[in-house]
Short mmCIF file of C-alpha atoms (C1' of nucleotides) in Angstrom, two decimals:
data_model
loop_
_atom_site.label_atom_id
_atom_site.label_comp_id
_atom_site.label_asym_id
_atom_site.label_seq_id
_atom_site.Cartn_x
_atom_site.Cartn_y
_atom_site.Cartn_z
CA MET A 1 88.07 188.84 136.56
CA ILE A 2 90.14 188.55 139.94
CA ASP A 3 89.40 190.05 143.08
CA ILE A 4 91.16 193.42 143.13
CA ARG A 5 91.42 193.20 147.00
CA LEU A 6 93.51 190.15 146.57
CA LEU A 7 95.61 191.61 144.43
CA ARG A 8 96.15 194.82 146.58
CA ASP A 9 96.62 192.62 149.72
CA GLN A 10 98.55 189.75 148.62
CA PRO A 11 100.15 190.69 145.29
CA ASP A 12 102.68 187.95 145.80
CA VAL A 13 100.03 185.45 145.50
CA VAL A 14 98.98 186.52 142.13
CA ARG A 15 102.43 186.96 141.07
CA ALA A 16 103.05 183.36 141.74
CA SER A 17 99.96 182.45 139.81
CA GLN A 18 101.17 184.22 136.74
CA ARG A 19 104.53 182.75 137.12
CA ALA A 20 103.14 179.25 137.12
CA ARG A 21 101.12 180.08 134.06
CA GLY A 22 104.22 181.25 132.34
CA GLU A 23 102.65 184.72 132.02
CA ASP A 24 103.86 188.14 132.63
CA GLU A 25 104.00 189.02 136.44
CA GLY A 26 104.78 192.60 135.77
CA ILE A 27 101.00 193.03 135.09
CA VAL A 28 100.41 192.96 138.75
CA ASP A 29 102.21 196.21 139.27
CA ALA A 30 100.74 197.63 136.18
CA ILE A 31 97.35 196.85 137.68
CA LEU A 32 98.28 198.30 141.03
CA ASP A 33 99.44 201.52 139.46
CA ALA A 34 96.36 201.76 137.16
CA ASP A 35 94.06 201.10 140.28
CA GLU A 36 95.87 204.05 142.03
CA GLN A 37 95.59 206.49 139.16
CA ARG A 38 91.79 205.35 138.72
CA ARG A 39 90.79 205.99 142.21
CA SER A 40 92.70 209.37 142.39
CA ALA A 41 90.94 210.51 139.29
CA LEU A 42 87.66 209.14 140.65
CA THR A 43 88.07 211.14 143.81
CA ALA A 44 88.82 214.46 141.69
CA TYR A 45 85.91 214.03 139.79
CA GLU A 46 83.58 213.04 142.62
CA SER A 47 84.45 215.99 144.77
CA ALA A 48 84.00 218.42 141.81
CA ARG A 49 80.66 216.67 141.08
CA ALA A 50 79.54 217.13 144.99
CA GLU A 51 80.29 220.73 144.60
CA GLN A 52 78.30 221.22 141.35
CA ASN A 53 75.40 219.37 142.98
CA ARG A 54 75.48 221.62 145.92
CA ILE A 55 75.54 224.85 144.06
CA GLY A 56 73.00 223.37 141.64
CA LYS A 57 70.67 223.09 144.79
CA GLU A 58 71.33 226.81 145.69
CA VAL A 59 70.50 227.84 142.13
CA ALA A 60 67.24 226.11 142.48
CA ARG A 61 66.42 228.32 145.42
CA ALA A 62 67.88 231.72 144.36
CA LYS A 63 66.28 234.42 142.44
CA GLY A 64 67.09 237.41 140.22
CA ASP A 65 70.75 238.73 140.64
CA ASP A 66 71.83 236.01 142.98
CA LYS A 67 70.81 233.37 140.63
CA ALA A 68 72.54 235.04 137.72
CA ALA A 69 75.71 235.17 139.75
CA LEU A 70 75.56 231.59 140.90
CA LEU A 71 74.99 230.43 137.26
CA ALA A 72 78.09 232.32 136.13
CA GLN A 73 80.10 230.77 138.82
CA VAL A 74 78.99 227.15 138.18
CA LYS A 75 79.25 227.37 134.50
CA ASP A 76 83.20 227.03 134.59
CA LEU A 77 82.65 224.21 137.28
CA ALA A 78 80.41 222.22 134.84
CA ALA A 79 83.17 222.24 132.15
CA ARG A 80 85.72 221.15 134.85
CA VAL A 81 83.42 218.25 136.10
CA LYS A 82 83.02 217.20 132.33
CA ASP A 83 86.84 217.07 132.02
CA LEU A 84 87.44 215.15 135.16
CA ASP A 85 84.64 212.75 134.33
CA ALA A 86 86.41 211.95 131.00
CA THR A 87 89.76 211.66 132.89
CA ALA A 88 88.43 209.30 135.34
CA ALA A 89 86.60 207.50 132.40
CA ALA A 90 89.95 207.03 130.88
CA ALA A 91 91.70 205.77 133.87
CA GLY A 92 88.73 203.34 134.44
CA ALA A 93 89.07 201.93 131.06
CA ARG A 94 92.90 201.34 131.26
CA TYR A 95 92.30 199.64 134.70
CA ASP A 96 89.29 197.39 133.16
CA ALA A 97 91.51 196.42 130.32
CA LEU A 98 94.39 195.28 132.41
CA MET A 99 91.99 193.59 134.89
CA LEU A 100 90.22 191.69 132.24
CA SER A 101 93.61 190.43 130.69
CA ILE A 102 94.83 188.65 133.75
CA GLY A 103 93.79 184.98 134.31
CA ASN A 104 92.30 183.40 137.48
CA VAL A 105 94.68 182.84 140.52
CA ILE A 106 95.37 179.09 140.29
CA GLU A 107 94.43 176.73 142.95
CA ASP A 108 97.19 175.23 145.38
CA GLY A 109 98.62 172.29 143.90
CA VAL A 110 98.18 172.85 140.30
CA PRO A 111 101.36 171.78 138.15
CA ALA A 112 103.35 174.59 136.97
CA GLY A 113 104.15 174.82 133.25
CA GLY A 114 102.51 174.56 129.86
CA GLU A 115 100.43 171.84 127.69
CA ASP A 116 102.82 168.94 128.37
CA ASP A 117 103.39 169.57 131.99
CA TYR A 118 100.41 168.05 133.25
CA VAL A 119 100.26 165.46 135.98
CA VAL A 120 98.60 161.88 135.45
CA LEU A 121 96.51 161.32 138.64
CA GLU A 122 95.07 157.96 137.85
CA HIS A 123 94.77 155.14 135.12
CA ILE A 124 91.44 153.45 135.09
CA GLY A 125 91.02 150.32 132.98
CA THR A 126 93.48 148.61 130.80
CA PRO A 127 94.02 149.05 127.15
CA ARG A 128 93.16 145.98 125.01
CA ASP A 129 96.07 144.18 123.50
CA PHE A 130 94.86 143.72 120.04
CA GLU A 131 98.06 142.15 118.96
CA ALA A 132 97.25 139.18 121.45
CA GLU A 133 93.68 139.11 120.25
CA GLY A 134 95.08 138.46 116.82
CA PHE A 135 93.64 141.51 114.73
CA ALA A 136 94.70 145.29 114.08
CA PRO A 137 92.01 147.61 115.50
CA ARG A 138 90.37 149.82 112.97
CA ASP A 139 89.93 153.41 113.55
CA HIS A 140 86.61 154.96 114.49
CA LEU A 141 85.99 156.22 110.76
CA ASP A 142 86.40 152.79 109.38
CA LEU A 143 84.27 151.08 111.85
CA ALA A 144 81.58 153.75 111.77
CA GLU A 145 81.34 153.58 107.97
CA GLY A 146 81.24 149.75 108.10
CA LEU A 147 78.00 150.16 110.44
CA ASP A 148 76.71 152.94 108.25
CA ALA A 149 76.71 155.10 111.51
CA LEU A 150 78.41 157.99 110.09
CA ASP A 151 78.60 159.97 106.62
CA MET A 152 81.54 162.33 106.41
CA ALA A 153 81.19 162.96 102.77
CA ARG A 154 77.75 163.96 102.82
CA GLY A 155 78.36 166.20 105.76
CA ALA A 156 81.01 168.00 103.74
CA LYS A 157 78.67 168.17 100.66
CA VAL A 158 75.91 169.71 102.81
CA ALA A 159 78.02 172.01 105.10
CA GLY A 160 81.73 171.74 104.49
CA SER A 161 84.63 169.90 105.99
CA ARG A 162 84.32 168.85 109.48
CA PHE A 163 80.65 168.36 109.27
CA TYR A 164 78.91 165.00 109.32
CA PHE A 165 75.84 162.95 109.58
CA LEU A 166 75.42 160.59 112.45
CA LYS A 167 73.18 157.95 110.90
CA GLY A 168 71.25 154.71 111.94
CA VAL A 169 73.09 153.08 114.80
CA GLY A 170 75.38 156.23 115.15
CA ALA A 171 72.60 158.52 115.86
CA ARG A 172 71.13 155.79 118.19
CA LEU A 173 74.39 155.44 120.14
CA GLU A 174 74.65 159.13 120.61
CA MET A 175 71.21 159.68 121.81
CA ALA A 176 71.51 156.87 124.10
CA MET A 177 74.57 158.04 125.60
CA LEU A 178 73.41 161.62 126.03
CA THR A 179 70.09 160.34 127.46
CA LEU A 180 71.86 158.11 130.09
CA ALA A 181 74.16 161.28 130.97
CA MET A 182 71.04 163.42 131.58
CA GLN A 183 69.35 160.89 133.59
CA ARG A 184 72.28 160.34 135.80
CA ALA A 185 72.72 164.10 136.22
CA ILE A 186 68.98 164.34 137.32
CA ALA A 187 69.39 161.49 139.72
CA ALA A 188 72.45 163.51 141.16
CA GLY A 189 70.20 166.63 141.79
CA PHE A 190 71.12 168.45 138.52
CA VAL A 191 68.28 170.52 136.95
CA PRO A 192 68.23 169.81 133.28
CA MET A 193 68.18 172.53 130.89
CA ILE A 194 68.22 172.69 127.08
CA THR A 195 69.77 175.92 126.35
CA PRO A 196 69.93 178.62 123.87
CA THR A 197 73.04 177.97 121.30
CA LEU A 198 72.95 181.55 120.03
CA VAL A 199 73.73 184.22 122.66
CA ASN A 200 74.22 187.97 122.56
CA ARG A 201 77.39 189.60 122.77
CA THR A 202 77.08 190.48 126.45
CA THR A 203 76.64 186.91 127.28
CA MET A 204 79.43 185.79 125.26
CA ALA A 205 81.77 188.32 126.65
CA GLY A 206 80.61 187.61 130.25
CA ALA A 207 81.60 183.89 129.82
CA GLY A 208 84.92 185.21 128.64
CA PHE A 209 84.85 184.10 125.08
CA ILE A 210 85.17 187.41 123.35
CA ASP A 211 88.51 188.40 125.16
CA HIS A 212 90.22 185.04 124.72
CA HIS A 213 88.76 182.76 122.08
CA LEU A 214 87.07 185.03 119.40
CA ASP A 215 88.56 183.06 116.77
CA GLU A 216 86.86 179.84 117.67
CA VAL A 217 83.35 181.48 117.87
CA TYR A 218 80.96 181.58 114.77
CA HIS A 219 79.50 185.16 114.68
CA LEU A 220 76.24 186.13 112.99
CA PRO A 221 76.83 189.84 112.05
CA ALA A 222 73.22 190.47 110.83
CA ASP A 223 72.04 189.92 114.49
CA ASP A 224 75.21 190.29 116.33
CA LEU A 225 74.64 186.82 117.82
CA PHE A 226 77.23 184.10 118.71
CA LEU A 227 76.91 180.47 118.40
CA THR A 228 77.92 178.96 121.59
CA GLY A 229 80.75 176.13 121.84
CA THR A 230 79.20 174.87 124.86
CA SER A 231 76.10 175.28 126.99
CA GLU A 232 78.38 176.59 129.51
CA VAL A 233 77.98 180.04 127.89
CA ALA A 234 74.21 180.05 128.26
CA LEU A 235 74.23 178.43 131.79
CA ALA A 236 77.07 181.10 132.82
CA GLY A 237 74.79 183.86 131.60
CA TYR A 238 71.53 182.45 132.97
CA HIS A 239 71.94 183.95 136.63
CA SER A 240 73.92 187.00 135.30
CA GLY A 241 73.16 190.01 137.23
CA GLU A 242 71.26 188.21 139.76
CA VAL A 243 71.35 187.57 143.65
CA ILE A 244 71.00 183.72 143.82
CA ASP A 245 70.50 181.50 146.97
CA VAL A 246 73.77 179.33 147.12
CA ALA A 247 74.83 180.28 150.72
CA ASP A 248 74.13 176.68 151.74
CA THR A 249 73.33 174.44 148.89
CA PRO A 250 74.80 174.73 145.49
CA ILE A 251 72.58 175.20 142.28
CA ARG A 252 73.55 172.49 139.78
CA TYR A 253 72.33 172.37 136.09
CA ALA A 254 72.91 169.99 133.36
CA GLY A 255 72.69 171.61 129.97
CA GLN A 256 72.08 169.68 126.75
CA SER A 257 73.05 171.66 123.49
CA SER A 258 74.57 171.51 120.18
CA CYS A 259 78.09 173.16 120.27
CA TYR A 260 79.61 174.87 117.43
CA ARG A 261 83.34 175.61 117.01
CA ARG A 262 85.24 177.18 114.01
CA GLU A 263 88.28 175.07 114.77
CA ALA A 264 90.48 177.89 113.05
CA GLY A 265 93.98 177.29 113.37
CA SER A 266 93.58 173.51 113.68
CA TYR A 267 93.81 172.99 109.89
CA GLY A 268 95.46 169.50 109.27
CA LYS A 269 94.77 168.27 112.94
CA ASP A 270 92.54 165.42 113.42
CA THR A 271 91.07 165.56 110.04
CA ARG A 272 89.79 162.04 110.14
CA GLY A 273 86.32 161.19 111.58
CA ILE A 274 84.75 163.09 114.44
CA ILE A 275 87.53 163.86 116.83
CA ARG A 276 87.48 167.44 115.81
CA VAL A 277 84.37 168.94 114.38
CA HIS A 278 82.51 171.94 113.95
CA GLN A 279 79.32 170.90 115.47
CA PHE A 280 78.56 168.16 118.13
CA ASN A 281 76.42 167.47 121.15
CA LYS A 282 77.21 167.70 124.66
CA ILE A 283 75.77 167.32 128.17
CA GLU A 284 77.49 170.03 130.36
CA MET A 285 77.34 170.18 134.17
CA PHE A 286 77.43 173.70 135.51
CA VAL A 287 77.36 174.71 139.02
CA TYR A 288 76.84 177.83 141.11
CA CYS A 289 78.08 177.55 144.68
CA HIS A 290 79.58 179.22 147.96
CA PRO A 291 83.25 179.83 147.10
CA ASP A 292 84.00 177.86 150.10
CA GLN A 293 82.40 174.90 148.60
CA ALA A 294 83.89 175.12 145.20
CA ARG A 295 86.92 172.70 145.62
CA ASP A 296 84.70 170.09 146.85
CA GLU A 297 82.20 170.58 144.19
CA HIS A 298 84.89 170.25 141.52
CA ARG A 299 85.75 166.92 142.95
CA ARG A 300 82.18 166.10 142.74
CA LEU A 301 82.03 166.88 139.08
CA LEU A 302 85.11 164.83 138.32
CA ALA A 303 83.41 162.02 140.29
CA MET A 304 80.26 162.27 138.07
CA GLU A 305 82.53 162.13 134.88
CA ARG A 306 84.31 159.17 136.15
CA GLU A 307 81.24 157.25 136.88
CA MET A 308 79.86 157.97 133.50
CA LEU A 309 83.11 156.83 131.83
CA ASP A 310 83.19 153.69 133.75
CA LEU A 311 79.97 152.96 132.42
CA MET A 312 81.25 153.24 128.97
CA GLU A 313 83.62 150.41 129.82
CA ILE A 314 86.48 152.21 128.06
CA PRO A 315 90.08 152.70 129.56
CA TYR A 316 90.97 156.31 130.47
CA ARG A 317 93.20 158.34 132.70
CA ILE A 318 92.68 161.65 134.67
CA ILE A 319 95.10 164.55 134.38
CA ASP A 320 95.57 167.43 136.50
CA VAL A 321 96.08 170.02 133.69
CA ALA A 322 99.02 172.50 134.25
CA ALA A 323 98.72 176.03 134.97
CA GLY A 324 99.80 177.48 131.52
CA ASP A 325 97.09 175.21 129.79
CA LEU A 326 94.18 176.24 131.88
CA GLY A 327 92.66 178.92 130.14
CA GLY A 328 91.86 182.38 131.84
CA PRO A 329 88.78 181.69 134.02
CA ALA A 330 89.90 178.27 135.54
CA ALA A 331 91.67 177.96 138.86
CA ARG A 332 92.12 174.38 138.17
CA LYS A 333 91.26 171.96 135.56
CA PHE A 334 91.03 167.97 135.56
CA ASP A 335 90.55 166.39 132.27
CA CYS A 336 89.67 162.80 131.56
CA GLU A 337 91.31 161.26 128.47
CA ALA A 338 90.03 158.10 126.99
CA TRP A 339 92.34 155.45 125.43
CA VAL A 340 92.10 155.63 121.36
CA PRO A 341 93.65 152.18 120.28
CA THR A 342 94.59 153.33 116.73
CA GLN A 343 96.37 156.24 117.94
CA GLY A 344 98.01 154.55 120.71
CA ARG A 345 97.35 157.67 123.21
CA TYR A 346 94.83 159.12 125.38
CA ARG A 347 92.42 161.91 123.93
CA GLU A 348 90.51 164.28 125.98
CA VAL A 349 86.81 163.28 126.46
CA THR A 350 85.92 165.43 129.49
CA SER A 351 87.03 168.68 131.05
CA THR A 352 85.98 170.07 134.53
CA SER A 353 87.04 173.60 135.63
CA ASN A 354 86.90 175.26 138.90
CA CYS A 355 86.34 178.97 138.00
CA THR A 356 85.98 180.13 141.50
CA THR A 357 84.46 183.54 141.42
CA PHE A 358 86.53 184.57 138.34
CA GLN A 359 83.37 184.03 135.90
CA ALA A 360 80.72 185.18 138.46
CA ARG A 361 82.34 188.36 139.16
CA ARG A 362 82.32 189.39 135.45
CA LEU A 363 78.67 188.19 134.96
CA GLY A 364 77.58 189.85 138.30
CA THR A 365 76.23 186.70 139.90
CA ARG A 366 76.02 187.13 143.68
CA PHE A 367 74.52 185.46 146.81
CA LYS A 368 73.60 186.85 150.00
CA GLY A 369 76.57 186.03 152.23
CA GLU A 370 77.12 187.14 155.91
CA LYS A 371 79.02 190.42 154.68
CA GLY A 372 76.13 191.35 152.46
CA ASN A 373 76.26 190.35 148.78
CA GLU A 374 79.43 188.27 147.82
CA ILE A 375 80.24 186.91 144.58
CA ALA A 376 79.39 183.16 143.83
CA ALA A 377 81.69 180.40 142.46
CA THR A 378 81.05 178.88 139.03
CA LEU A 379 82.36 175.40 137.98
CA ASN A 380 81.77 173.13 134.86
CA GLY A 381 82.25 169.87 133.42
CA THR A 382 81.57 167.58 130.46
CA LEU A 383 79.26 164.56 131.24
CA ALA A 384 79.02 163.07 127.66
CA THR A 385 79.90 164.51 124.27
CA THR A 386 79.86 163.25 120.71
CA ARG A 387 83.74 162.82 120.77
CA TRP A 388 83.07 159.81 123.25
CA LEU A 389 81.78 157.66 120.11
CA VAL A 390 85.31 157.65 118.93
CA ALA A 391 86.44 155.94 122.02
CA LEU A 392 83.20 153.70 122.24
CA LEU A 393 83.70 152.35 118.76
CA GLU A 394 87.36 151.81 118.75
CA ASN A 395 87.57 150.09 122.31
CA HIS A 396 84.54 147.97 121.89
CA GLN A 397 85.26 146.72 118.24
CA GLN A 398 85.67 142.91 117.23
CA ALA A 399 87.58 141.43 114.63
CA ASP A 400 84.50 141.20 112.34
CA GLY A 401 84.05 144.88 112.49
CA SER A 402 80.99 144.78 114.80
CA VAL A 403 81.06 146.81 117.93
CA LEU A 404 79.73 145.43 121.46
CA VAL A 405 77.50 148.12 123.12
CA PRO A 406 78.51 148.69 126.78
CA GLU A 407 75.81 147.36 129.16
CA ALA A 408 74.61 150.76 130.19
CA LEU A 409 73.89 151.81 126.71
CA ARG A 410 71.98 148.68 125.57
CA PRO A 411 68.51 149.68 126.69
CA GLY A 412 68.92 153.22 125.07
CA VAL A 413 70.28 151.81 121.86
CA GLY A 414 68.00 148.84 121.54
CA LEU A 415 70.91 146.63 120.53
CA ASP A 416 73.81 144.73 122.41
CA VAL A 417 75.96 144.63 119.31
CA LEU A 418 76.22 146.95 116.30
CA THR A 419 76.61 144.82 113.23
CA PRO A 420 78.31 145.97 109.84
CA VAL A 421 75.94 146.30 107.01
CA ALA A 422 76.62 144.63 103.65
CA PRO A 423 78.59 147.01 101.32
"C1'" G B 1 58.95 193.55 108.08
"C1'" G B 2 54.89 197.25 109.83
"C1'" A B 3 51.57 199.48 113.66
"C1'" G B 4 50.91 200.73 118.89
"C1'" G B 5 51.74 200.30 124.01
"C1'" C B 6 55.22 199.60 128.05
"C1'" G B 7 60.08 199.44 131.01
"C1'" U B 8 60.75 203.24 138.24
"C1'" C B 9 65.33 201.06 144.44
"C1'" G B 10 62.90 192.22 145.89
"C1'" C B 11 57.31 192.46 143.81
"C1'" C B 12 53.50 195.93 142.73
"C1'" U B 13 53.07 201.21 142.20
"C1'" A B 14 53.10 207.29 142.10
"C1'" G B 15 55.96 210.71 139.53
"C1'" U B 16 57.30 211.84 133.31
"C1'" C B 17 52.57 216.22 129.79
"C1'" C B 18 54.98 221.53 132.29
"C1'" G B 19 63.40 219.84 134.14
"C1'" G B 20 65.24 222.25 140.26
"C1'" U B 21 61.39 221.30 146.92
"C1'" C B 22 62.58 213.55 143.90
"C1'" U B 23 67.13 212.84 149.64
"C1'" A B 24 61.85 208.90 144.09
"C1'" U B 25 55.42 208.11 146.60
"C1'" G B 26 52.63 204.42 148.70
"C1'" G B 27 51.37 199.11 149.25
"C1'" C B 28 53.36 194.14 149.76
"C1'" G B 29 57.41 191.23 151.42
"C1'" C B 30 61.49 191.18 154.54
"C1'" C B 31 64.59 192.66 159.22
"C1'" G B 32 64.48 194.93 164.23
"C1'" C B 33 61.72 196.66 168.57
"C1'" A B 34 57.41 197.29 171.28
"C1'" C B 35 52.67 195.38 172.92
"C1'" U B 36 50.09 190.59 173.56
"C1'" G B 37 48.89 183.22 177.24
"C1'" C B 38 51.27 181.33 172.09
"C1'" U B 39 50.05 182.54 167.15
"C1'" A B 40 47.90 186.37 164.66
"C1'" A B 41 46.92 191.49 164.44
"C1'" U B 42 48.61 196.26 165.57
"C1'" G B 43 52.23 200.39 166.48
"C1'" C B 44 57.24 202.37 165.54
"C1'" G B 45 61.73 202.26 162.88
"C1'" G B 46 64.77 200.16 159.15
"C1'" U B 47 65.22 197.84 154.12
"C1'" U B 48 67.88 199.54 145.72
"C1'" U B 49 72.62 198.17 144.04
"C1'" G B 50 77.54 199.33 142.90
"C1'" G B 51 81.93 202.58 143.65
"C1'" G B 52 85.06 206.17 146.47
"C1'" G B 53 86.86 208.31 150.97
"C1'" U B 54 87.29 207.42 156.55
"C1'" A B 55 90.64 204.61 162.50
"C1'" G B 56 85.41 204.97 163.13
"C1'" C B 57 80.56 207.46 163.62
"C1'" C B 58 79.63 208.64 159.13
"C1'" C B 59 80.26 211.52 154.45
"C1'" C B 60 80.60 211.57 148.88
"C1'" C B 61 79.58 209.95 143.83
"C1'" A B 62 76.77 207.07 140.44
"C1'" U B 63 72.02 204.28 139.85
"C1'" C B 64 64.60 205.26 137.37
"C1'" G B 65 65.96 199.21 130.69
"C1'" A B 66 71.27 200.66 128.30
"C1'" G B 67 74.16 204.27 126.05
"C1'" G B 68 74.88 209.13 124.11
"C1'" G B 69 73.14 214.44 124.06
"C1'" U B 70 70.92 219.34 125.61
"C1'" U B 71 71.37 221.99 130.29
"C1'" C B 72 74.04 225.49 135.77
"C1'" A B 73 70.80 221.16 136.79
"C1'" A B 74 67.47 215.28 133.81
"C1'" A B 75 63.17 209.54 136.17
"C1'" U B 76 61.39 214.22 133.49
"C1'" C B 77 63.40 217.20 127.05
"C1'" C B 78 66.26 214.96 122.36
"C1'" C B 79 68.62 210.75 119.74
"C1'" U B 80 70.42 205.72 119.30
"C1'" C B 81 69.95 200.76 120.98
"C1'" C B 82 67.92 196.55 123.92
"C1'" G B 83 63.88 193.82 126.24
"C1'" C B 84 58.53 192.65 127.02
"C1'" C B 85 53.32 192.98 125.62
"C1'" U B 86 49.07 193.42 121.80
"C1'" C B 87 47.71 193.60 116.63
"C1'" C B 88 48.90 192.95 111.22
"C1'" G B 89 52.20 190.65 107.54
"C1'" C B 90 55.49 186.69 106.31
"C1'" C B 91 56.93 181.82 107.26
"C1'" A B 92 61.05 175.46 107.12
#
RNA sequence: GGAGGCGUCGCCUAGUCCGGUCUAUGGCGCCGCACUGCUAAUGCGGUUUGGGGUAGCCCCCAUCGAGGGUUCAAAUCCCUCCGCCUCCGCCA
């Protein structure tokens, strides 16, 4: 949720943000109008209620005829208070619905436009020239099956399409990668967390996934619990309703969890291998900080992602995601995209968002500031995830189907080279 | 799944049986002031959170786990839900 005071004081800022996102800027005036109505309805209710409270105290003191007279007088008032309360509640509900539907105000410098209007900030590393090396690269699924590292067929048998088993060196590679990511996060001052992957409705809504991404979320109706698509959800809920101490120093968490996504609406997309799956693992960074520090903290999360990708020794680029592709809570988002040789293009492997106070306002996460309690800022970013295996396998493959393990992962995997097994 | 207990303004706690004087008691902590070589101790005052009104001093509304209901009036009565604790049952 955005700050209503910003919308009242500088509606043009919000209009410009909506325009850049390609969304309706008329909603700004709709909200201002609803806010006006809500406040006048509230004032009407509150003054009637004050009158009722005042007479109520007289009733308590009065006796006999006086009391009977007062009761007769206040009976109508009680009915009127009830009506005014209902009116105010309805006006409040209209206002809330509008406020929840508007996305965060974008940060200065975010490219305008939609999915294809991103700006490439930097390329790191150079894709290998397989033609010059004299062989055609195999895709990650071929490679992984050759290494007996991945079993898609049995994943489908046991759970359905887009499920899989990571097996043998596949499991070892993922565990080594996740462990390295966690160790680096700890070294950088992040508090390691293993989070709940099932959360209640309140938490899911607070993180913003019920209003906007409901189709992508697994729901367990018997218990009204939701499987989370990222530990961001649990980490955002962690300090909900609390006053935390981030006036000077950010609180930084690194959450490890399995992540679950329905991938509804992506039928036919990325059906080969593990690029798009229903369940995967991820190390997610999540930061609470003073709003004034959010921008710097965002760059710090990006730097963490870069260092980790550098250790994977894979070529990647960094993009500044366009306003229309940000998602509601983000004011700015940087994605790192790794080179996938067999697709001849870059694919998203990390994503870091600065949600400023948008998410925390909804979750009620505050800190003691100079002007009393203020809303904290939240940020998140990927430090490692299962999809990275695609880039690791494809970029480090050799002509014989073996795969070199990057230096940084060798201690964790316990191998320098992953070698194909006999068929 | 069953039985019982509990949930009060940062923490602990009184109040709930029997609705109104609850503007929620007291302690701890915290903040300010006073006193005191310094510290400590002591005394006095302040200290829930959110919203609305106001130029401002301030005023008003809501808030006793959450949501409904009864009533002129609810921390207090009724209903539903949530969470925690104890015991029993079941159990990858």
